[in-house]
Coordinates of C-alpha atoms and ligand atoms in Angstrom, one line a residue:
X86 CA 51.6 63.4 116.6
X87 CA 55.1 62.1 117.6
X88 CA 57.3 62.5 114.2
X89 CA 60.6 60.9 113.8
X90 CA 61.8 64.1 115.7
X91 CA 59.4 63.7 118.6
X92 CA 61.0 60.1 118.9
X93 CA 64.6 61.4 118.6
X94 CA 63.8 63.8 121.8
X95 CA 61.9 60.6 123.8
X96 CA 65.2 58.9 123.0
X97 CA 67.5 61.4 124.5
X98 CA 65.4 61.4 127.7
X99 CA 65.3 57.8 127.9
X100 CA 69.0 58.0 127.4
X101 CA 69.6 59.8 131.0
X102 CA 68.4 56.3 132.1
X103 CA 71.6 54.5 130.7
X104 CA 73.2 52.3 133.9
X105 CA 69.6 52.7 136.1
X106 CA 68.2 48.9 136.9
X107 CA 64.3 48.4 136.8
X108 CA 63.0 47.6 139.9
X109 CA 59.1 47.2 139.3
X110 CA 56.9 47.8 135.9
X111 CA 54.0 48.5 135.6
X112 CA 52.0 48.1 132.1
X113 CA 48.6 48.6 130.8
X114 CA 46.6 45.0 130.3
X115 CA 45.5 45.9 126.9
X116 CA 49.5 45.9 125.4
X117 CA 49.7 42.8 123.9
X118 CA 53.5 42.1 125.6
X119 CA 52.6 43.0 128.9
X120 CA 53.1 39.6 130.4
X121 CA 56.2 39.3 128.4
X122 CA 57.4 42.8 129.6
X123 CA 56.6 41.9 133.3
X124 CA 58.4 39.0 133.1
X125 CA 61.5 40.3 131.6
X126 CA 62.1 43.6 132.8
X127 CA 62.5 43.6 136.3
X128 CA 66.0 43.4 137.3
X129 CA 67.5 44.2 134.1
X130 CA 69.9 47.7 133.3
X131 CA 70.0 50.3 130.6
X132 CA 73.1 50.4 128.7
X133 CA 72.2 52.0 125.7
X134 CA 69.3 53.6 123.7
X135 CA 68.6 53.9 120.2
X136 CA 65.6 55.1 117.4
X137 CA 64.5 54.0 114.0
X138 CA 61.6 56.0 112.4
X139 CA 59.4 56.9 115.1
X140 CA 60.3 53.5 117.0
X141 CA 63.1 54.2 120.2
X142 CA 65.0 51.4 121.3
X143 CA 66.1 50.6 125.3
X144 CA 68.6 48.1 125.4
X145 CA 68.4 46.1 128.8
X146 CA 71.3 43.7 130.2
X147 CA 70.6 41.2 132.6
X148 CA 72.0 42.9 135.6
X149 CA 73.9 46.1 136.3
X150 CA 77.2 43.6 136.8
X151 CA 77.8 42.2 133.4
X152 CA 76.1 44.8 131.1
X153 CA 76.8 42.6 127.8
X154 CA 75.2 39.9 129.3
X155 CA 71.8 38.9 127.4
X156 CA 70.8 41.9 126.2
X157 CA 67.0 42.3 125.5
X158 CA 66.0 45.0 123.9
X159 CA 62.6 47.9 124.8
X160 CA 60.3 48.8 121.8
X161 CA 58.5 52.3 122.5
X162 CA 56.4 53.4 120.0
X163 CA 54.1 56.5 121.2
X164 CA 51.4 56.1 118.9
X165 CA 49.6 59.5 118.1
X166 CA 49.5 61.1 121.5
X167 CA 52.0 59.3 124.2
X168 CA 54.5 61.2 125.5
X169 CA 57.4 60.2 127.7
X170 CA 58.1 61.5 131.1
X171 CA 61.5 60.6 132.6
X172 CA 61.7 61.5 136.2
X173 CA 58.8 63.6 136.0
X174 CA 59.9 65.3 133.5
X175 CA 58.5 65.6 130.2
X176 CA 60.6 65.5 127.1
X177 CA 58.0 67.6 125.1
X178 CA 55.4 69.6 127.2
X179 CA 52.7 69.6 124.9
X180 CA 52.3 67.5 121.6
X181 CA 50.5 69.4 118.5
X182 CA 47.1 68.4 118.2
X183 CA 47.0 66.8 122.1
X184 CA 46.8 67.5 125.8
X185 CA 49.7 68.7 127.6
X186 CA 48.2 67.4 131.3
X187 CA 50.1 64.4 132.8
X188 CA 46.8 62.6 134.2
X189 CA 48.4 59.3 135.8
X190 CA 45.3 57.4 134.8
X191 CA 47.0 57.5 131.4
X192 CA 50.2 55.9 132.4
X193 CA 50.5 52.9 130.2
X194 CA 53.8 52.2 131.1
X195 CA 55.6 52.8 134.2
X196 CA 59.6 51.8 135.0
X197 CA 60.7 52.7 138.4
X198 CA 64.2 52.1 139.2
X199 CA 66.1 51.0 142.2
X200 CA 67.0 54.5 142.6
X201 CA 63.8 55.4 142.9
X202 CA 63.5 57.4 139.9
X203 CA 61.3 56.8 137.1
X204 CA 59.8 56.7 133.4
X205 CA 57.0 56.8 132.5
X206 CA 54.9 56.8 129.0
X207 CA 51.6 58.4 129.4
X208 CA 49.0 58.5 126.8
X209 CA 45.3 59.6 126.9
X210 CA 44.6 57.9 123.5
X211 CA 46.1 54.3 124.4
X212 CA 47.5 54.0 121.2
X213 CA 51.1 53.8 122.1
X214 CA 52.8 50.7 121.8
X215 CA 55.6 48.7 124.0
X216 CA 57.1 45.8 123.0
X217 CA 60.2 43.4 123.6
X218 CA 62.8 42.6 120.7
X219 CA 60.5 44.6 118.0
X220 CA 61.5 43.6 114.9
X221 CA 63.1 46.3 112.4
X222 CA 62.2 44.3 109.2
X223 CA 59.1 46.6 108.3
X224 CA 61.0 49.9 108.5
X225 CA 63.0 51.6 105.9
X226 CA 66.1 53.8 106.7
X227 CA 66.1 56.7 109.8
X228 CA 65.0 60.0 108.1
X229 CA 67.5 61.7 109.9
X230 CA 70.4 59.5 108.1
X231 CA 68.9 59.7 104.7
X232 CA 70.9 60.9 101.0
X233 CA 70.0 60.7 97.8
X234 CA 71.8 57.6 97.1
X235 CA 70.0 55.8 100.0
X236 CA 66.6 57.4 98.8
X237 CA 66.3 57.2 95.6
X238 CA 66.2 53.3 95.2
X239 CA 63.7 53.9 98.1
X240 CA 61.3 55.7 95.5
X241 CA 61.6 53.8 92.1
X242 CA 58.7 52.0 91.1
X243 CA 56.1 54.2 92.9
X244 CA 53.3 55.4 91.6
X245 CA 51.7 56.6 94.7
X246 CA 52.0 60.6 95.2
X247 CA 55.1 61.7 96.7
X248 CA 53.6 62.8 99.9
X249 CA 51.9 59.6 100.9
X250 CA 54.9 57.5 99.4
X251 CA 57.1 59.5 101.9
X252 CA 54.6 58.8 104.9
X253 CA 54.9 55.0 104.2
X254 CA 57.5 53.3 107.0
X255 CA 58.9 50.9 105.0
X256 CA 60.0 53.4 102.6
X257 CA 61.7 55.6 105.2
X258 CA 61.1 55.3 108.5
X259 CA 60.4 58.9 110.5
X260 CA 58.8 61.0 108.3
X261 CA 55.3 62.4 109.9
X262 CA 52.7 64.6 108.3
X263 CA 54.7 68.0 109.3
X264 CA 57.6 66.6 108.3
X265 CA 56.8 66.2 104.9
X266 CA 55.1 68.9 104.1
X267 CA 58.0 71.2 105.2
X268 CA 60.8 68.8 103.4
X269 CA 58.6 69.6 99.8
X270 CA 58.0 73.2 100.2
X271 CA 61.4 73.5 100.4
X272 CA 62.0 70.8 97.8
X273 CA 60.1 72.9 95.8
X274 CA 57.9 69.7 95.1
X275 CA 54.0 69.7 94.5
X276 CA 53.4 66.5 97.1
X277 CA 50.4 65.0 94.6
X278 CA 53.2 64.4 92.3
X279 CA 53.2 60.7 91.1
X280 CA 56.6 59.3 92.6
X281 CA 58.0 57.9 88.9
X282 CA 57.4 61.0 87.4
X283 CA 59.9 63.1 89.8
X284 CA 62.9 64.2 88.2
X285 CA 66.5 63.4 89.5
X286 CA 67.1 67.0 90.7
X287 CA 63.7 66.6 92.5
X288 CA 64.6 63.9 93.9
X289 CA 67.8 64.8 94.9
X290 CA 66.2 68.4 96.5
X291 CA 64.0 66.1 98.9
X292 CA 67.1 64.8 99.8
X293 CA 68.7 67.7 100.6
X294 CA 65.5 69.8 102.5
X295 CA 65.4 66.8 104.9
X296 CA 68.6 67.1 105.5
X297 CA 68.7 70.4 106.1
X298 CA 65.5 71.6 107.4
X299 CA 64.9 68.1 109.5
X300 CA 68.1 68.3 112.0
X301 CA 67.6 72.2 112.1
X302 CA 63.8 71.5 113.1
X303 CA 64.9 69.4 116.2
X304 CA 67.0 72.0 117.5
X305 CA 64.3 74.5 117.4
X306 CA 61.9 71.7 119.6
X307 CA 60.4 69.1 116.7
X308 CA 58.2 68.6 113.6
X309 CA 56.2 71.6 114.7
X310 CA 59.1 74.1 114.2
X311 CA 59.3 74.6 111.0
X312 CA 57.7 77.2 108.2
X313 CA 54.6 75.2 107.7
X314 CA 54.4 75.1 111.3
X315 CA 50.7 74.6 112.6
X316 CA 49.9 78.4 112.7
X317 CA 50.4 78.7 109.3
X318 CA 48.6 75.3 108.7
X319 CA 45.5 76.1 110.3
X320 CA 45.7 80.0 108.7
X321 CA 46.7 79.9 105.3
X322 CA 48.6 83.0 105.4
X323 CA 50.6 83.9 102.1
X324 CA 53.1 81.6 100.8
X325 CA 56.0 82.9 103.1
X326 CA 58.6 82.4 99.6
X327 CA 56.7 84.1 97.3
X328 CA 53.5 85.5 98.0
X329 CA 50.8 83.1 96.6
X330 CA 47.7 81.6 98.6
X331 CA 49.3 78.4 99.9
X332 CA 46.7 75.7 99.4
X333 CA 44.7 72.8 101.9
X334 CA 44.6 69.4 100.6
X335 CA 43.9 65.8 101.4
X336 CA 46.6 63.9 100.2
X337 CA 46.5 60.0 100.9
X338 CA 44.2 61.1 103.9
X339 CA 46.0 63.5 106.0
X340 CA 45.7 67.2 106.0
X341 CA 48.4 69.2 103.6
X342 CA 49.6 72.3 102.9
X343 CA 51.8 73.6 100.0
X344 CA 52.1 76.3 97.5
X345 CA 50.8 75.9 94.4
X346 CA 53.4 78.6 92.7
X347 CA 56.7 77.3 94.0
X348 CA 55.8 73.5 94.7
X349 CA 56.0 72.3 91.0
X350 CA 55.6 68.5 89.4
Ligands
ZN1211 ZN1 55.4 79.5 97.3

């Protein structure tokens, strides 16, 4: 599904459409907004994007004359299979675990400018989300700006096991199930660990493999490029550090894969 990283690449592409104007929209009848979003968009021009978590962020003037003017600002949230297609070009080709065809019955969202060009979000499962003005309230910090100082407070308190603490939005916002399963091998962190029993230096090696191994990730493509990448997550091959059988477990419901040697409590 779209990670925090997958968002981060949507967001570059929507950012080729900084200074366009929207000229028609078209939005699927199920989003709740889509009166709101037909009503407000047309008319209005790009000047900037922006991301939190896996939520990117179009920020529309009223008008390509006075760009400050009444800024409103595009929610796009691409739920587990949308994928964004700026002038019929797709940011990612082909999302893990989803079809890579562009059917345009699954345009849910459709922005052609006065230019004629376009962007689209299409998604065969429906579940992506569009809004207007989306509220940040609910999200913790980006996962590609985070330290220790700013995660630390994040954690205390938490009994919950590390992985599915991690996976929560409010606690940091960006962090998908690849994500964090390649930030704690690294970590060298078993992710069933209870959050207040992690040590400081724990802590503060999360810290450090996400920002490492997360911005490194994104240049290589997203959340599917690093060592637990989904070969090795559907093979079980050797641990690729030291040699023992990586393991398969459910951990707060989603799928994970670590190394019992190396990935300690
Ligand atoms: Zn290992």
């Amino acid at each position: 599904m779209p990670e925090g990283l997958e968002a981060e690449i949507y967001r570059r592409a929507a950012d080729r459409c900084v200074g366009r104007t929207i000229a028609t929209v078209r939005v699927d009848d199920r989003q709740a907004m889509a009166d709101e979003l037909r009503a407000v968009l047309p008319g209005r021009t790009i000047v900037g994007t922006g991301r939190r978590g896996k939520l990117v962020l179009v920020a529309l003037a009223d008008g390509p004359d006075d760009p400050r003017d009444d800024p409103r600002m595009l929610g796009l949230h691409f739920g587990m299979t949308g994928r964004l297609i700026v002038d019929g070009e797709a940011a990612i080709d082909r999302l893990e675990y989803a079809s890579g065809r562009d059917d345009p019955a699954w345009d849910r969202f459709v922005v052609e400018f006065t230019d004629g060009t376009t962007m689209r979000v299409n998604d065969p499962r429906r579940w992506a989300v569009f809004s207007l003005d989306p509220s940040l309230d609910h999200l913790g910090p980006d996962v590609l700006e985070l330290d220790a100082d700013v995660l630390r407070p994040r954690l205390s308190g938490r009994r919950a096991a590390i992985k599915t603490v991690l996976l929560d939005q409010s606690v940091v916002a960006g962090y998908g199930n690849m994500c964090v399963d390649e930030v704690l091998f690294h970590a060298g962190t078993c992710p069933l660990t209870p959050t207040d029993q992690l040590t400081d230096d724990a802590v503060d090696a999360i810290a450090a493999a996400t920002a490492e191994h997360l911005p490194a990730m994104l240049a290589r493509g997203g959340s599917h490029a690093g060592v637990i990448d989904p070969e090795v997550r559907a093979e079980l091959p050797p641990c690729p550090r030291d040699g023992a059988p990586l393991r398969r477990d459910t951990v707060g419901g989603r799928t994970t894969v670590w190394c019992p040697v190396h990935q300690r409590r």
